[in-house]
Coordinates of N, CA and C in Angstrom, one line a residue:
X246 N -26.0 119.0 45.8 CA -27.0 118.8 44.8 C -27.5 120.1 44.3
X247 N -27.4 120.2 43.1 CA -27.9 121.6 42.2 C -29.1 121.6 42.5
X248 N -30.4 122.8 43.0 CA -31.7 122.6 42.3 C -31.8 123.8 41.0
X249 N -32.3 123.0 40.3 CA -32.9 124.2 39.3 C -34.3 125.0 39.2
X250 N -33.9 125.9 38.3 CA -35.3 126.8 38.7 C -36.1 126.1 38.5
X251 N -36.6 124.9 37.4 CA -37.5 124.4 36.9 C -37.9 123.5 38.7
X252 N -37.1 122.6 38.8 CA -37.3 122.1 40.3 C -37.9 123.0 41.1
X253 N -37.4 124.0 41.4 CA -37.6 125.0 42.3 C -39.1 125.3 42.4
X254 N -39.5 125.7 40.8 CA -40.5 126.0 40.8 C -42.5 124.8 41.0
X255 N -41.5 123.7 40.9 CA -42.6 122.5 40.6 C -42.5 122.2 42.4
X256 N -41.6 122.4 43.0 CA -41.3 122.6 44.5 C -42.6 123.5 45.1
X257 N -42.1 124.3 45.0 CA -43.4 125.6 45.4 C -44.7 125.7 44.7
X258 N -45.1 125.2 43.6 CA -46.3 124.9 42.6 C -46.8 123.7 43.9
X259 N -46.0 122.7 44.0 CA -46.9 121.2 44.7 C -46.8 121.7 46.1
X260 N -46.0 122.8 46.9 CA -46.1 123.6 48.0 C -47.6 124.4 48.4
X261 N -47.8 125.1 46.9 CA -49.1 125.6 47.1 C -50.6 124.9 47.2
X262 N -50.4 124.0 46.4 CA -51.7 123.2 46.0 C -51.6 122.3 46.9
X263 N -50.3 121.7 48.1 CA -50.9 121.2 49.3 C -51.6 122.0 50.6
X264 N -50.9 122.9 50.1 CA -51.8 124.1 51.4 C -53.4 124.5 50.8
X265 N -53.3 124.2 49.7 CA -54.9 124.8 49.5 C -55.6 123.5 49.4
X266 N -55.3 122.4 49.4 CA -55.9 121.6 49.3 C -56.5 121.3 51.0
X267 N -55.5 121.8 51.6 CA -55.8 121.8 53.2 C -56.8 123.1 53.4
X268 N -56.5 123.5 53.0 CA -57.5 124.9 53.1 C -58.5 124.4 52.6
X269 N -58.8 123.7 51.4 CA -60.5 123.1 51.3 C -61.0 122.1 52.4
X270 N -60.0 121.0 52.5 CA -60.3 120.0 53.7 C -60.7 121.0 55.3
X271 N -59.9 121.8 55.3 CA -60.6 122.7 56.3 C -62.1 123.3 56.7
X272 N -62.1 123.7 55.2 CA -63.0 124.3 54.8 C -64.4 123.4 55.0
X273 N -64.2 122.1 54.4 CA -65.0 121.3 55.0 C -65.6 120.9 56.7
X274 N -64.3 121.0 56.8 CA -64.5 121.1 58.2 C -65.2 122.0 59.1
X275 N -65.4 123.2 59.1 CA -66.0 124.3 59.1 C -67.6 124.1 58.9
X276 N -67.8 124.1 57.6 CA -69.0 123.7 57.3 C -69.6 122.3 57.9
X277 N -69.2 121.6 58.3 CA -69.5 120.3 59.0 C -69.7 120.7 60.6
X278 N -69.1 121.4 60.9 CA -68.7 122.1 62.4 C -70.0 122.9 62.4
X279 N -70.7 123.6 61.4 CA -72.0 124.5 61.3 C -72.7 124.1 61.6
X280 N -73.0 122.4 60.6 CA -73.9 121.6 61.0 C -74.3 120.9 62.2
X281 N -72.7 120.5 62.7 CA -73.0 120.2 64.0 C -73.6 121.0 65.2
X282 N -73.2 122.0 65.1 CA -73.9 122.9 66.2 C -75.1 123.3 65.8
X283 N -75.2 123.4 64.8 CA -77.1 123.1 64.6 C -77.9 122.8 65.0
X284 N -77.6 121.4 64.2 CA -78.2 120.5 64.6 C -78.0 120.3 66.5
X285 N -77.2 120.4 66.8 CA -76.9 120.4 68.6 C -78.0 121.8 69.6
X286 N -77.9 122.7 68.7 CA -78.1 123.8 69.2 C -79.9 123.2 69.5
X287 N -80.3 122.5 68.0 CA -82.1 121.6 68.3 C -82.3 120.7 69.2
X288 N -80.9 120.5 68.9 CA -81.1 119.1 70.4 C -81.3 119.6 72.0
X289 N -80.7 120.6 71.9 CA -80.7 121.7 73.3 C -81.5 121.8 73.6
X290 N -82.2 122.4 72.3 CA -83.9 123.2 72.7 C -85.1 122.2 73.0
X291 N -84.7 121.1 72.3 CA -86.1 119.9 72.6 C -85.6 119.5 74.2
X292 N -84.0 119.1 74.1 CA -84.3 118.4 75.9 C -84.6 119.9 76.9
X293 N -83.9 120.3 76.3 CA -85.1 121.9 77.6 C -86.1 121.6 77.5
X294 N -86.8 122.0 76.4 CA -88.4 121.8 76.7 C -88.7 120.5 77.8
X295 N -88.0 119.4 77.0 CA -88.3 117.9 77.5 C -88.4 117.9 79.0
X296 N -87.4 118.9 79.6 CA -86.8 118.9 81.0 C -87.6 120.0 81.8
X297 N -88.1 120.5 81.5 CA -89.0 121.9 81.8 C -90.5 121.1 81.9
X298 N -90.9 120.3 81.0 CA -92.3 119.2 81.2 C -92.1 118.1 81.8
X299 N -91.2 117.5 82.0 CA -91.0 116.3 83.2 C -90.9 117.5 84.9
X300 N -89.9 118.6 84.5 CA -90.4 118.8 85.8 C -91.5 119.6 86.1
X301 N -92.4 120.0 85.1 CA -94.0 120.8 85.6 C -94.7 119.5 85.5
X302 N -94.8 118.6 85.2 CA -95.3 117.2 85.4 C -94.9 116.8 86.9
X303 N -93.6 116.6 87.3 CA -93.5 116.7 88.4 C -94.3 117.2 89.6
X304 N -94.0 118.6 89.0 CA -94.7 119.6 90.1 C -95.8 119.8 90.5
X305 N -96.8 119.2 89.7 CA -97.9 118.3 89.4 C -98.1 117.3 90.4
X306 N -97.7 116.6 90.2 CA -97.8 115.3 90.5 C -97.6 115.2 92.5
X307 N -96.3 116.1 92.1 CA -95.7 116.4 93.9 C -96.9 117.0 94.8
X308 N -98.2 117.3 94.4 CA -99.1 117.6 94.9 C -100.3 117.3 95.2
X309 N -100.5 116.0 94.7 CA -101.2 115.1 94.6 C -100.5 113.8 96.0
X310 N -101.7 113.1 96.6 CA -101.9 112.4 97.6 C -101.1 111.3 97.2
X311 N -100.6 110.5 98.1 CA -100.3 108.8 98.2 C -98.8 109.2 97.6
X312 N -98.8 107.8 97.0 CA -97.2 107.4 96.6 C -97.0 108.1 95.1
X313 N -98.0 108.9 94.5 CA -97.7 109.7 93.0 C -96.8 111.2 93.6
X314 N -97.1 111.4 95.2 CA -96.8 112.4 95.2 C -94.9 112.1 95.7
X315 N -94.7 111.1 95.6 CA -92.6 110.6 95.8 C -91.9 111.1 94.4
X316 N -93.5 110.1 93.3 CA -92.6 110.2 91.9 C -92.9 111.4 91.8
X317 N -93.9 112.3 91.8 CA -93.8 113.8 91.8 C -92.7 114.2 92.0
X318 N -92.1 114.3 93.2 CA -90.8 114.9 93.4 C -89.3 114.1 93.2
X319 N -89.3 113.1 92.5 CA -88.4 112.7 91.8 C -88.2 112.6 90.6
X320 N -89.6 112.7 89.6 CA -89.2 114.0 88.2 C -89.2 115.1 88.4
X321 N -89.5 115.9 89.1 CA -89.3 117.5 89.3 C -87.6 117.2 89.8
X322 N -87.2 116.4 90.8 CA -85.6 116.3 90.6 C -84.8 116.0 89.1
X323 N -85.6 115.0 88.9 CA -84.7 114.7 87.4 C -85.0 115.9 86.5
X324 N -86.0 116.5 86.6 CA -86.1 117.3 85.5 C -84.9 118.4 85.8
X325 N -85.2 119.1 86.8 CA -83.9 120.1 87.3 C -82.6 119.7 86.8
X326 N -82.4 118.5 87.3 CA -80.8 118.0 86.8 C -80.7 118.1 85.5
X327 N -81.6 117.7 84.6 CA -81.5 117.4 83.5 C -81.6 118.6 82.7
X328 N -82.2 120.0 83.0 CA -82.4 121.3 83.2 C -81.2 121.5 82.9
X329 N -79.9 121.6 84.4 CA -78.8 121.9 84.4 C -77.8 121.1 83.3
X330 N -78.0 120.4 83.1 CA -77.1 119.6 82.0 C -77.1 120.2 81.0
X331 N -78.4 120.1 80.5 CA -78.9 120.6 78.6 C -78.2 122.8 79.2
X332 N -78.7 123.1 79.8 CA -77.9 124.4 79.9 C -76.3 124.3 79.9
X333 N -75.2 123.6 80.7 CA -74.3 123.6 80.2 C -73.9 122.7 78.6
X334 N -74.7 122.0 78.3 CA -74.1 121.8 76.9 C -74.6 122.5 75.8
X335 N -75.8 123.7 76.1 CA -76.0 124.8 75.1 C -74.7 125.6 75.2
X336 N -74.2 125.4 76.7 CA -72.9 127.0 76.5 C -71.8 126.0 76.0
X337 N -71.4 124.8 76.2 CA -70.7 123.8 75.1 C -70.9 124.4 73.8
X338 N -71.4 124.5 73.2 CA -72.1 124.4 72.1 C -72.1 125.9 71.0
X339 N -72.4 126.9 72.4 CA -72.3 128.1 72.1 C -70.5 128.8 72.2
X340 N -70.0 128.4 72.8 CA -68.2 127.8 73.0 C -67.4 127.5 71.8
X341 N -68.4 126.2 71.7 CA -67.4 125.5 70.2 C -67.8 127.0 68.5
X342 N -69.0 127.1 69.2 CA -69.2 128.8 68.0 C -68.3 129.6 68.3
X343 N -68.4 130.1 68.7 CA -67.6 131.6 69.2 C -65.8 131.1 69.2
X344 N -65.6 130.1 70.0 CA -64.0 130.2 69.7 C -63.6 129.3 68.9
X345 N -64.4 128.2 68.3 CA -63.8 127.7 67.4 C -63.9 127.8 65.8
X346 N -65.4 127.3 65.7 CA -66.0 127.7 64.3 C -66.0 129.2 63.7
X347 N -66.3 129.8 63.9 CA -65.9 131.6 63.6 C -64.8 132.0 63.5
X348 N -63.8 131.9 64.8 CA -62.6 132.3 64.4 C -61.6 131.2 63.2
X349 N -61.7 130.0 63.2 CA -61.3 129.6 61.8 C -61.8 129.5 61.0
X350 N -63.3 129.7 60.2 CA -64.0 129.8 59.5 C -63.5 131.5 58.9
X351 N -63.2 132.6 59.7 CA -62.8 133.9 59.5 C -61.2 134.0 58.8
X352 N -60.5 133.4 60.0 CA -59.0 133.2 59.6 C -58.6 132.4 58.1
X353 N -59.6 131.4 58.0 CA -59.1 130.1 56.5 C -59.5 131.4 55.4
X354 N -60.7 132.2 55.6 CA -61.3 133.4 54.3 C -60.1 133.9 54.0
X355 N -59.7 135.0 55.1 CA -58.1 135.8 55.0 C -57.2 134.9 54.3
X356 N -57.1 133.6 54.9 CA -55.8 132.9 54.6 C -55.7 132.4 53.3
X357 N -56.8 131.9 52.6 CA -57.3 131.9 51.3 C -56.6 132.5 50.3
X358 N -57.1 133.6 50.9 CA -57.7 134.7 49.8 C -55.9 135.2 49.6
X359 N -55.3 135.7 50.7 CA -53.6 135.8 50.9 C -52.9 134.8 50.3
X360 N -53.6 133.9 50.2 CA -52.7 132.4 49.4 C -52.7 132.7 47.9
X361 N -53.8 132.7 47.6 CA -53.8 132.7 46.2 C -53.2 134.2 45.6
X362 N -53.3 135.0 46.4 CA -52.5 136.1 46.3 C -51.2 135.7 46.0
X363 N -50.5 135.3 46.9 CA -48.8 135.0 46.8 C -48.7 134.0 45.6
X364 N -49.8 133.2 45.5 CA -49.1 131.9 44.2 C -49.3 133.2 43.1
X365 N -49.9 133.6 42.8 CA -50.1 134.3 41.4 C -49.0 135.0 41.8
X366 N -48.6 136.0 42.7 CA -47.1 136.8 42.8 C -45.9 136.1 42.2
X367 N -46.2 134.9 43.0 CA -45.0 133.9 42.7 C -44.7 133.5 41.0
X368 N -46.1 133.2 40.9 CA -45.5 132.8 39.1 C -45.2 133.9 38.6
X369 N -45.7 135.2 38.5 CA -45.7 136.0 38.1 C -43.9 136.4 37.9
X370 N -43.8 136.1 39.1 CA -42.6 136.9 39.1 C -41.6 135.5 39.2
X371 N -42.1 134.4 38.9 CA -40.9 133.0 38.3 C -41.0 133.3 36.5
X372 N -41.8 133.6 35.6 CA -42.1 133.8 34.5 C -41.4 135.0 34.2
X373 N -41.0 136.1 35.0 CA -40.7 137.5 34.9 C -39.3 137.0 34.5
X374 N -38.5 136.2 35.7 CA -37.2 135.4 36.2 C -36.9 135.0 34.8
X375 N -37.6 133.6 34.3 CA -37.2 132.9 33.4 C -37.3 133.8 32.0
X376 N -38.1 134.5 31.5 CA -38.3 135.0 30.9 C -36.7 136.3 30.7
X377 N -36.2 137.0 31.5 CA -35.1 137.4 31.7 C -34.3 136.6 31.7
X378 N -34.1 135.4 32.4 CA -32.9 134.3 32.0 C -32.9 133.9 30.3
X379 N -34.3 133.7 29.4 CA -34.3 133.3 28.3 C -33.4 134.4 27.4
X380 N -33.9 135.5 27.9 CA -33.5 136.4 27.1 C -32.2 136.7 27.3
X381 N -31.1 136.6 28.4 CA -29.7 137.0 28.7 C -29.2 135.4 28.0
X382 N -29.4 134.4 28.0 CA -29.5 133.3 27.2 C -29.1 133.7 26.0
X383 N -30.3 134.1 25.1 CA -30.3 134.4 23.7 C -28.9 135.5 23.2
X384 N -29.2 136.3 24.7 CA -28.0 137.2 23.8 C -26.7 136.7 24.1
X385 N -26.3 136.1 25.2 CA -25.3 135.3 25.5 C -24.5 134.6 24.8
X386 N -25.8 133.7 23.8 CA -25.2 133.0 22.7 C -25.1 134.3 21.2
X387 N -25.8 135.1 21.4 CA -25.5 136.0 20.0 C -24.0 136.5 20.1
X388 N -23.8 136.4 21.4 CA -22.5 137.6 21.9 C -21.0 136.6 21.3
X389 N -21.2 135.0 21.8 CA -20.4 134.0 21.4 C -20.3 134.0 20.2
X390 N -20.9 133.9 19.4 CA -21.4 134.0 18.2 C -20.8 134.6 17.2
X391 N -20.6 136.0 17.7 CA -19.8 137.6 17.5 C -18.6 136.8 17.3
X392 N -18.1 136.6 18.6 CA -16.8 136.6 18.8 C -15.9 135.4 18.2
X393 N -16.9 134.1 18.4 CA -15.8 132.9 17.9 C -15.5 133.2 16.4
X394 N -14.5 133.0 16.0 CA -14.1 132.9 14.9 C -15.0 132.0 13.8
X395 N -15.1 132.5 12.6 CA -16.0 131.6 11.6 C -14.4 130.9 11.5
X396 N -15.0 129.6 10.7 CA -14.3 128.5 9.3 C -13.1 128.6 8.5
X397 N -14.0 130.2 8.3 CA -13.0 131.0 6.3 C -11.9 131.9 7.7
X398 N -11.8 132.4 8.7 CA -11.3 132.8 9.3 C -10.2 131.8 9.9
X399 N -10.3 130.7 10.3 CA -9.8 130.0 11.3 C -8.6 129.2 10.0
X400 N -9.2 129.0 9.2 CA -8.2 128.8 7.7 C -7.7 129.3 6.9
X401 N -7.5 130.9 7.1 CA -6.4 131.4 7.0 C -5.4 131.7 7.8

C-alpha cells in the first residue's frame, strides 16, 4: 500500500494532537494531584492537633482518681497511636510530592514545550518538502512541454 505525503502528513498532524491532548489530560492530572495533597496536607494538621488534645486530655485525666483515671490512659494510648498514623500519612503525602507530583508536573513543562517544538519543525519542514515537490512538478511539466511535439509539427 502506497502512503502519500498528504497521508503521511494528516498521520503525524493526528499523532501530535493525541500526545498533546494527553499532555493536557495529564496536566489536569497534576493540578488535581496539588489539590489533593493540600487539601490532605490540612487533614494532617487537624488530626495532629486532634491527636495531641485527646492525648493531653488523656494525660489529664490519667491523673485524676477512680475509674477516669483507665479512660485517662486509654486516650493518651489512642492519642499516641493515632499520633503515629497521621505522621506516617503526612510522609505519604509528602512522598506522593516529591516523587510524584513535581517530578511529572516538571517533566510534562519540558515535554510540552519540546512537543510543540518538533510539530512546528515538522510542518515547517513538510511545507518546505511539498513546496519543492510543487515546484519540481511545475517544471517537470514545463520540461514535457518543451519536448513533446506540437500538432503543426506532428503533421508534417
Amino acid at each position: 500500500m502506497d502512503v502519500t505525503s498528504e497521508q503521511t502528513n494528516r498521520l503525524a498532524d493526528t499523532t501530535y494532537r493525541n500526545i498533546e491532548d494527553l499532555v493536557v489530560d495529564l496536566k489536569s492530572l497534576v493540578t488535581a494531584a496539588k489539590v489533593y495533597h493540600e487539601a490532605m496536607q490540612t487533614t494532617v494538621a487537624a488530626s495532629e492537633h486532634f491527636a495531641r488534645l485527646l492525648g493531653s486530655i488523656g494525660a489529664k485525666a490519667a491523673n485524676l482518681p477512680g475509674a477516669v483515671r483507665k479512660l485517662g490512659d486509654c486516650m493518651k494510648e489512642m492519642g499516641s497511636g493515632y499520633q503515629q498514623i497521621c505522621t506516617q500519612y503526612g510522609e505519604w503525602m509528602s512522598s506522593l510530592n516529591t516523587d510524584f507530583i513535581v517530578p511529572l508536573d516538571t517533566k510534562l513543562t519540558a515535554e510540552s514545550k519540546s512537543l510543540s517544538a518538533m510539530r512546528k519543525a515538522y510542518k515547517l519542514d513538510s511545507a518546505n518538502r511539498q513546496l519543492l515537490v510543487d515546484k519540481t512538478g511545475k517544471k517537470l511539466k514545463s520540461l514535457e512541454k518543451k519536448k513533446k511535439p506540437s500538432r503543426e509539427q506532428l503533421e508534417k
